[in-house]
Structures are given as structure tokens and as C-alpha cells.
PDB file of C-alpha atoms in Angstrom:
ATOM      1  CA  UNK E  25      46.191  86.042 137.122  1.00  0.00           C
ATOM      2  CA  UNK E  26      43.719  83.469 138.425  1.00  0.00           C
ATOM      3  CA  UNK E  27      40.029  84.227 138.825  1.00  0.00           C
ATOM      4  CA  UNK E  28      40.412  83.847 142.582  1.00  0.00           C
ATOM      5  CA  UNK E  29      43.288  86.325 142.749  1.00  0.00           C
ATOM      6  CA  UNK E  30      41.449  88.778 140.491  1.00  0.00           C
ATOM      7  CA  UNK E  31      38.350  88.509 142.677  1.00  0.00           C
ATOM      8  CA  UNK E  32      40.249  89.192 145.898  1.00  0.00           C
ATOM      9  CA  UNK E  33      42.158  92.099 144.372  1.00  0.00           C
ATOM     10  CA  UNK E  34      38.876  93.626 143.195  1.00  0.00           C
ATOM     11  CA  UNK E  35      37.337  93.182 146.636  1.00  0.00           C
ATOM     12  CA  UNK E  36      40.357  94.729 148.323  1.00  0.00           C
ATOM     13  CA  UNK E  37      40.263  97.710 145.974  1.00  0.00           C
ATOM     14  CA  UNK E  38      36.642  98.286 146.978  1.00  0.00           C
ATOM     15  CA  UNK E  39      37.195  97.725 150.691  1.00  0.00           C
ATOM     16  CA  UNK E  40      35.035  94.599 150.741  1.00  0.00           C
ATOM     17  CA  UNK E  41      35.310  91.161 152.304  1.00  0.00           C
ATOM     18  CA  UNK E  42      34.621  88.024 150.284  1.00  0.00           C
ATOM     19  CA  UNK E  43      31.345  86.146 150.600  1.00  0.00           C
ATOM     20  CA  UNK E  44      32.123  82.466 149.938  1.00  0.00           C
ATOM     21  CA  UNK E  45      29.090  80.187 150.383  1.00  0.00           C
ATOM     22  CA  UNK E  46      29.204  76.393 150.284  1.00  0.00           C
ATOM     23  CA  UNK E  47      26.829  73.894 148.703  1.00  0.00           C
ATOM     24  CA  UNK E  48      27.051  70.110 148.368  1.00  0.00           C
ATOM     25  CA  UNK E  49      27.046  69.187 144.675  1.00  0.00           C
ATOM     26  CA  UNK E  50      24.057  67.089 143.649  1.00  0.00           C
ATOM     27  CA  UNK E  51      21.854  67.959 146.614  1.00  0.00           C
ATOM     28  CA  UNK E  52      18.880  67.957 146.751  1.00  0.00           C
ATOM     29  CA  UNK E  53      18.735  66.964 143.050  1.00  0.00           C
ATOM     30  CA  UNK E  54      21.558  66.042 140.719  1.00  0.00           C
ATOM     31  CA  UNK E  55      20.646  68.575 138.032  1.00  0.00           C
ATOM     32  CA  UNK E  56      19.865  71.569 140.253  1.00  0.00           C
ATOM     33  CA  UNK E  57      23.423  72.426 141.292  1.00  0.00           C
ATOM     34  CA  UNK E  58      24.302  74.827 138.429  1.00  0.00           C
ATOM     35  CA  UNK E  59      21.076  76.751 139.090  1.00  0.00           C
ATOM     36  CA  UNK E  60      21.895  76.920 142.806  1.00  0.00           C
ATOM     37  CA  UNK E  61      25.344  78.251 141.938  1.00  0.00           C
ATOM     38  CA  UNK E  62      23.860  80.961 139.720  1.00  0.00           C
ATOM     39  CA  UNK E  63      21.449  81.801 142.541  1.00  0.00           C
ATOM     40  CA  UNK E  64      24.329  82.229 144.978  1.00  0.00           C
ATOM     41  CA  UNK E  65      26.064  84.610 142.573  1.00  0.00           C
ATOM     42  CA  UNK E  66      22.850  86.604 142.167  1.00  0.00           C
ATOM     43  CA  UNK E  67      22.628  86.811 145.974  1.00  0.00           C
ATOM     44  CA  UNK E  68      26.153  88.252 146.224  1.00  0.00           C
ATOM     45  CA  UNK E  69      28.570  85.313 146.311  1.00  0.00           C
ATOM     46  CA  UNK E  70      32.116  86.256 145.326  1.00  0.00           C
ATOM     47  CA  UNK E  71      33.475  82.688 145.253  1.00  0.00           C
ATOM     48  CA  UNK E  72      31.564  79.389 145.372  1.00  0.00           C
ATOM     49  CA  UNK E  73      32.774  76.395 147.354  1.00  0.00           C
ATOM     50  CA  UNK E  74      31.303  73.220 145.867  1.00  0.00           C
ATOM     51  CA  UNK E  75      31.393  70.130 148.055  1.00  0.00           C
ATOM     52  CA  UNK E  76      32.227  66.817 146.393  1.00  0.00           C
ATOM     53  CA  UNK E  77      30.112  63.994 147.910  1.00  0.00           C
ATOM     54  CA  UNK E  78      32.150  61.275 149.605  1.00  0.00           C
ATOM     55  CA  UNK E  79      31.194  58.187 151.596  1.00  0.00           C
ATOM     56  CA  UNK E  80      33.469  58.896 154.573  1.00  0.00           C
ATOM     57  CA  UNK E  81      33.547  62.675 155.140  1.00  0.00           C
ATOM     58  CA  UNK E  82      35.494  62.637 158.398  1.00  0.00           C
ATOM     59  CA  UNK E  83      35.618  66.417 158.847  1.00  0.00           C
ATOM     60  CA  UNK E  84      31.941  67.063 158.146  1.00  0.00           C
ATOM     61  CA  UNK E  85      29.072  67.232 160.591  1.00  0.00           C
ATOM     62  CA  UNK E  86      25.677  65.537 160.217  1.00  0.00           C
ATOM     63  CA  UNK E  87      24.110  68.139 157.906  1.00  0.00           C
ATOM     64  CA  UNK E  88      26.790  67.918 155.215  1.00  0.00           C
ATOM     65  CA  UNK E  89      27.078  64.156 155.724  1.00  0.00           C
ATOM     66  CA  UNK E  90      23.373  63.685 155.005  1.00  0.00           C
ATOM     67  CA  UNK E  91      23.533  65.964 151.962  1.00  0.00           C
ATOM     68  CA  UNK E  92      26.501  63.985 150.648  1.00  0.00           C
ATOM     69  CA  UNK E  93      24.770  60.659 151.245  1.00  0.00           C
ATOM     70  CA  UNK E  94      21.719  61.854 149.323  1.00  0.00           C
ATOM     71  CA  UNK E  95      23.875  63.042 146.420  1.00  0.00           C
ATOM     72  CA  UNK E  96      25.814  59.766 146.326  1.00  0.00           C
ATOM     73  CA  UNK E  97      22.523  57.861 146.236  1.00  0.00           C
ATOM     74  CA  UNK E  98      21.686  59.833 143.089  1.00  0.00           C
ATOM     75  CA  UNK E  99      24.957  58.721 141.481  1.00  0.00           C
ATOM     76  CA  UNK E 100      26.825  61.993 141.941  1.00  0.00           C
ATOM     77  CA  UNK E 101      30.582  61.492 141.951  1.00  0.00           C
ATOM     78  CA  UNK E 102      33.575  63.596 141.018  1.00  0.00           C
ATOM     79  CA  UNK E 103      32.990  63.299 137.257  1.00  0.00           C
ATOM     80  CA  UNK E 104      29.410  64.466 137.681  1.00  0.00           C
ATOM     81  CA  UNK E 105      30.566  67.389 139.825  1.00  0.00           C
ATOM     82  CA  UNK E 106      32.960  68.505 137.085  1.00  0.00           C
ATOM     83  CA  UNK E 107      30.078  68.334 134.600  1.00  0.00           C
ATOM     84  CA  UNK E 108      28.094  70.626 136.913  1.00  0.00           C
ATOM     85  CA  UNK E 109      30.953  73.131 136.953  1.00  0.00           C
ATOM     86  CA  UNK E 110      31.142  73.007 133.153  1.00  0.00           C
ATOM     87  CA  UNK E 111      27.382  73.655 132.955  1.00  0.00           C
ATOM     88  CA  UNK E 112      27.757  76.619 135.332  1.00  0.00           C
ATOM     89  CA  UNK E 113      30.562  78.004 133.158  1.00  0.00           C
ATOM     90  CA  UNK E 114      28.235  78.139 130.141  1.00  0.00           C
ATOM     91  CA  UNK E 115      26.620  81.231 131.694  1.00  0.00           C
ATOM     92  CA  UNK E 116      29.262  82.449 134.151  1.00  0.00           C
ATOM     93  CA  UNK E 117      32.883  82.797 133.096  1.00  0.00           C
ATOM     94  CA  UNK E 118      33.982  85.005 135.991  1.00  0.00           C
ATOM     95  CA  UNK E 119      32.898  83.662 139.406  1.00  0.00           C
ATOM     96  CA  UNK E 120      35.592  81.430 140.916  1.00  0.00           C
ATOM     97  CA  UNK E 121      34.595  77.864 141.816  1.00  0.00           C
ATOM     98  CA  UNK E 122      36.505  75.881 144.437  1.00  0.00           C
ATOM     99  CA  UNK E 123      35.985  72.139 144.866  1.00  0.00           C
ATOM    100  CA  UNK E 124      36.088  70.892 148.452  1.00  0.00           C
ATOM    101  CA  UNK E 125      36.489  67.209 149.128  1.00  0.00           C
ATOM    102  CA  UNK E 126      38.675  64.283 150.082  1.00  0.00           C
ATOM    103  CA  UNK E 127      41.687  62.529 148.600  1.00  0.00           C
ATOM    104  CA  UNK E 128      40.064  59.182 147.776  1.00  0.00           C
ATOM    105  CA  UNK E 129      37.826  60.366 144.890  1.00  0.00           C
ATOM    106  CA  UNK E 130      40.777  62.260 143.388  1.00  0.00           C
ATOM    107  CA  UNK E 131      43.151  59.302 143.635  1.00  0.00           C
ATOM    108  CA  UNK E 132      40.549  56.912 142.178  1.00  0.00           C
ATOM    109  CA  UNK E 133      39.373  59.329 139.495  1.00  0.00           C
ATOM    110  CA  UNK E 134      38.652  58.026 135.987  1.00  0.00           C
ATOM    111  CA  UNK E 135      39.216  54.340 136.654  1.00  0.00           C
ATOM    112  CA  UNK E 136      42.284  54.855 138.842  1.00  0.00           C
ATOM    113  CA  UNK E 137      43.989  57.292 136.461  1.00  0.00           C
ATOM    114  CA  UNK E 138      44.106  59.479 139.518  1.00  0.00           C
ATOM    115  CA  UNK E 139      45.202  62.993 140.266  1.00  0.00           C
ATOM    116  CA  UNK E 140      46.699  63.832 136.870  1.00  0.00           C
ATOM    117  CA  UNK E 141      43.479  62.961 135.039  1.00  0.00           C
ATOM    118  CA  UNK E 142      41.473  64.882 137.624  1.00  0.00           C
ATOM    119  CA  UNK E 143      43.622  68.002 137.221  1.00  0.00           C
ATOM    120  CA  UNK E 144      43.254  67.813 133.435  1.00  0.00           C
ATOM    121  CA  UNK E 145      39.470  67.485 133.574  1.00  0.00           C
ATOM    122  CA  UNK E 146      39.056  70.048 136.348  1.00  0.00           C
ATOM    123  CA  UNK E 147      40.898  72.627 134.268  1.00  0.00           C
ATOM    124  CA  UNK E 148      38.710  71.846 131.247  1.00  0.00           C
ATOM    125  CA  UNK E 149      35.551  72.194 133.336  1.00  0.00           C
ATOM    126  CA  UNK E 150      36.554  75.606 134.662  1.00  0.00           C
ATOM    127  CA  UNK E 151      37.513  74.790 138.248  1.00  0.00           C
ATOM    128  CA  UNK E 152      39.559  77.554 139.882  1.00  0.00           C
ATOM    129  CA  UNK E 153      40.640  76.001 143.153  1.00  0.00           C
ATOM    130  CA  UNK E 154      40.807  72.696 144.999  1.00  0.00           C
ATOM    131  CA  UNK E 155      40.706  72.054 148.742  1.00  0.00           C
ATOM    132  CA  UNK E 156      41.413  68.445 149.707  1.00  0.00           C
ATOM    133  CA  UNK E 157      40.696  68.059 153.407  1.00  0.00           C
ATOM    134  CA  UNK E 158      42.974  65.064 153.990  1.00  0.00           C
ATOM    135  CA  UNK E 159      45.923  66.117 151.808  1.00  0.00           C
ATOM    136  CA  UNK E 160      48.493  67.597 154.216  1.00  0.00           C
ATOM    137  CA  UNK E 161      51.037  69.913 152.602  1.00  0.00           C
ATOM    138  CA  UNK E 162      53.963  67.558 153.188  1.00  0.00           C
ATOM    139  CA  UNK E 163      52.288  64.845 151.099  1.00  0.00           C
ATOM    140  CA  UNK E 164      51.114  66.728 148.036  1.00  0.00           C
ATOM    141  CA  UNK E 165      53.895  68.791 146.523  1.00  0.00           C
ATOM    142  CA  UNK E 166      53.575  66.852 143.255  1.00  0.00           C
ATOM    143  CA  UNK E 167      49.818  67.413 143.188  1.00  0.00           C
ATOM    144  CA  UNK E 168      50.381  71.089 143.953  1.00  0.00           C
ATOM    145  CA  UNK E 169      52.786  71.382 141.023  1.00  0.00           C
ATOM    146  CA  UNK E 170      50.282  69.764 138.637  1.00  0.00           C
ATOM    147  CA  UNK E 171      47.543  72.127 139.776  1.00  0.00           C
ATOM    148  CA  UNK E 172      49.802  75.164 139.376  1.00  0.00           C
ATOM    149  CA  UNK E 173      50.708  74.079 135.848  1.00  0.00           C
ATOM    150  CA  UNK E 174      46.986  73.828 135.038  1.00  0.00           C
ATOM    151  CA  UNK E 175      46.224  77.247 136.525  1.00  0.00           C
ATOM    152  CA  UNK E 176      44.261  75.839 139.480  1.00  0.00           C
ATOM    153  CA  UNK E 177      44.816  77.155 142.997  1.00  0.00           C
ATOM    154  CA  UNK E 178      45.509  74.706 145.823  1.00  0.00           C
ATOM    155  CA  UNK E 179      43.852  75.760 149.056  1.00  0.00           C
ATOM    156  CA  UNK E 180      44.930  74.414 152.422  1.00  0.00           C
ATOM    157  CA  UNK E 181      43.367  74.337 155.859  1.00  0.00           C
ATOM    158  CA  UNK E 182      44.740  75.951 158.982  1.00  0.00           C
ATOM    159  CA  UNK E 183      43.214  75.430 162.416  1.00  0.00           C
ATOM    160  CA  UNK E 184      43.467  76.863 165.934  1.00  0.00           C
ATOM    161  CA  UNK E 185      45.891  74.022 166.700  1.00  0.00           C
ATOM    162  CA  UNK E 186      48.205  74.703 163.725  1.00  0.00           C
ATOM    163  CA  UNK E 187      51.837  75.256 164.688  1.00  0.00           C
ATOM    164  CA  UNK E 188      53.971  78.120 163.414  1.00  0.00           C
ATOM    165  CA  UNK E 189      55.874  75.607 161.281  1.00  0.00           C
ATOM    166  CA  UNK E 190      52.656  74.321 159.687  1.00  0.00           C
ATOM    167  CA  UNK E 191      51.483  77.883 159.002  1.00  0.00           C
ATOM    168  CA  UNK E 192      54.772  78.673 157.273  1.00  0.00           C
ATOM    169  CA  UNK E 193      54.538  75.474 155.214  1.00  0.00           C
ATOM    170  CA  UNK E 194      50.969  76.254 154.136  1.00  0.00           C
ATOM    171  CA  UNK E 195      51.898  79.838 153.291  1.00  0.00           C
ATOM    172  CA  UNK E 196      54.648  78.511 151.008  1.00  0.00           C
ATOM    173  CA  UNK E 197      52.446  76.035 149.106  1.00  0.00           C
ATOM    174  CA  UNK E 198      48.947  77.508 149.133  1.00  0.00           C
ATOM    175  CA  UNK E 199      47.595  79.740 146.408  1.00  0.00           C
ATOM    176  CA  UNK E 200      44.231  81.458 146.082  1.00  0.00           C
ATOM    177  CA  UNK E 201      43.464  81.701 149.785  1.00  0.00           C
ATOM    178  CA  UNK E 202      43.863  79.777 153.036  1.00  0.00           C
ATOM    179  CA  UNK E 203      40.814  78.216 154.690  1.00  0.00           C
ATOM    180  CA  UNK E 204      40.881  78.849 158.437  1.00  0.00           C
ATOM    181  CA  UNK E 205      38.915  76.261 160.408  1.00  0.00           C
ATOM    182  CA  UNK E 206      37.325  78.435 163.070  1.00  0.00           C
ATOM    183  CA  UNK E 207      35.806  75.598 165.121  1.00  0.00           C
ATOM    184  CA  UNK E 208      37.376  72.510 166.633  1.00  0.00           C
ATOM    185  CA  UNK E 209      35.654  69.299 165.575  1.00  0.00           C
ATOM    186  CA  UNK E 210      33.399  68.642 162.595  1.00  0.00           C
ATOM    187  CA  UNK E 211      31.569  71.274 160.568  1.00  0.00           C
ATOM    188  CA  UNK E 212      28.465  72.790 162.089  1.00  0.00           C
ATOM    189  CA  UNK E 213      29.360  71.861 165.666  1.00  0.00           C
ATOM    190  CA  UNK E 214      30.359  73.872 168.705  1.00  0.00           C
ATOM    191  CA  UNK E 215      30.437  77.561 169.572  1.00  0.00           C
ATOM    192  CA  UNK E 216      32.290  80.119 167.469  1.00  0.00           C
ATOM    193  CA  UNK E 217      34.737  82.177 169.529  1.00  0.00           C
ATOM    194  CA  UNK E 218      35.117  85.218 167.286  1.00  0.00           C
ATOM    195  CA  UNK E 219      37.727  86.839 169.539  1.00  0.00           C
ATOM    196  CA  UNK E 220      39.968  83.783 169.331  1.00  0.00           C
ATOM    197  CA  UNK E 221      39.531  83.647 165.555  1.00  0.00           C
ATOM    198  CA  UNK E 222      40.469  87.316 165.304  1.00  0.00           C
ATOM    199  CA  UNK E 223      43.637  86.777 167.335  1.00  0.00           C
ATOM    200  CA  UNK E 224      44.741  83.863 165.161  1.00  0.00           C
ATOM    201  CA  UNK E 225      44.118  85.680 161.894  1.00  0.00           C
TER     202      UNK E 225
END
């Protein structure tokens, strides 16, 4: 059983919802991220979503874009993010960590060795789940299989505009949990319609 599954089963048994905060890796300082992660756990986080800085974060609003730009300027890339996860794991072997990012850093990982090398190193570092914003389900069955073999959950996005067919496809491939995008547009923008979200869920 994965750490994510174990966490959700424990929450369900206790009648609780999951608190899953997000932080951009390497912001505001490259070496502070593991401490921030421990702080989130101390404050009640059940799962941590760790954003991987990328130069063209098309789905992110200005706040996350600026945080990512600052982290990139400090030399924080995917390898450095995995090192941060490994450092976090030295003191916390139970809290699930999900990496959120884009396909390009994964495909160019380790001098173009790509997704297979990333999956190998992510498993070694202690990553529990991966959410790649621009990997649609129909294009990543091979990647999904590699992650499953390494014991890493693949998390997909669903949105208010998702069709029934897309929902069924995501339900077939996704493990861990499904990330529902509650707002149209980039992160941090617009008004949250909680009634509409409730109907979709």
C-alpha cells in the first residue's frame, strides 16, 4: 500500500478530510524547503504538494510564476528538488510528497535520459506521487506503467470542462488521488463557485 493510500484510508477511518498544502521548491531560499515541509506537517498537513520550478508554467498564476522564477534563478531544477525530498525523508518517513510540475523537466532529466531516469531517482528520493500538468492521460501510459512499477502514484487533473469520457479515462489510469481544478484559468485567479464544485465532485 502506498503512503498516499494509507494516509487517505487513515483519514477516512477518522472521518477527516485531507489537508494538502502546496509550496514551490527552492523558494524563497534553495535550502529552506525541507524545513518548510516539516513546518507544514507540524501545522497539520496530511500530504505535501511540492512544485517543481519551470520556465514556462502555463497553468500557474503570477504568484507561483514569480516563486518559480526566483527558485530557477537560484539554480533549483528537478535534481535539486529530488535532493530536497531526500533531505525531508531523513526526518519524516510517513508524510506523502507529491511533485507537481511540467513535462519538459521530466523529459530532459539527467542529460536527456528522461522519464525513466527521473522515475528511478524519484523513487530513491522518497517521492510518493507525480502530477504532470501537461501530460494528458492518452499520452503517458508508458510513463504511468513505469511509475506504478516504482511504487509512485500518478495523479491527473480534472476540470469543470472535463467530459465524461475524460473522467472515465482518468479514473482508469490515476492512482493516489485526482486533482480537481476548481477554477477556470490559471492558479490564484477568479472566483471559487463552491456549489458548482460540489455538484461536479
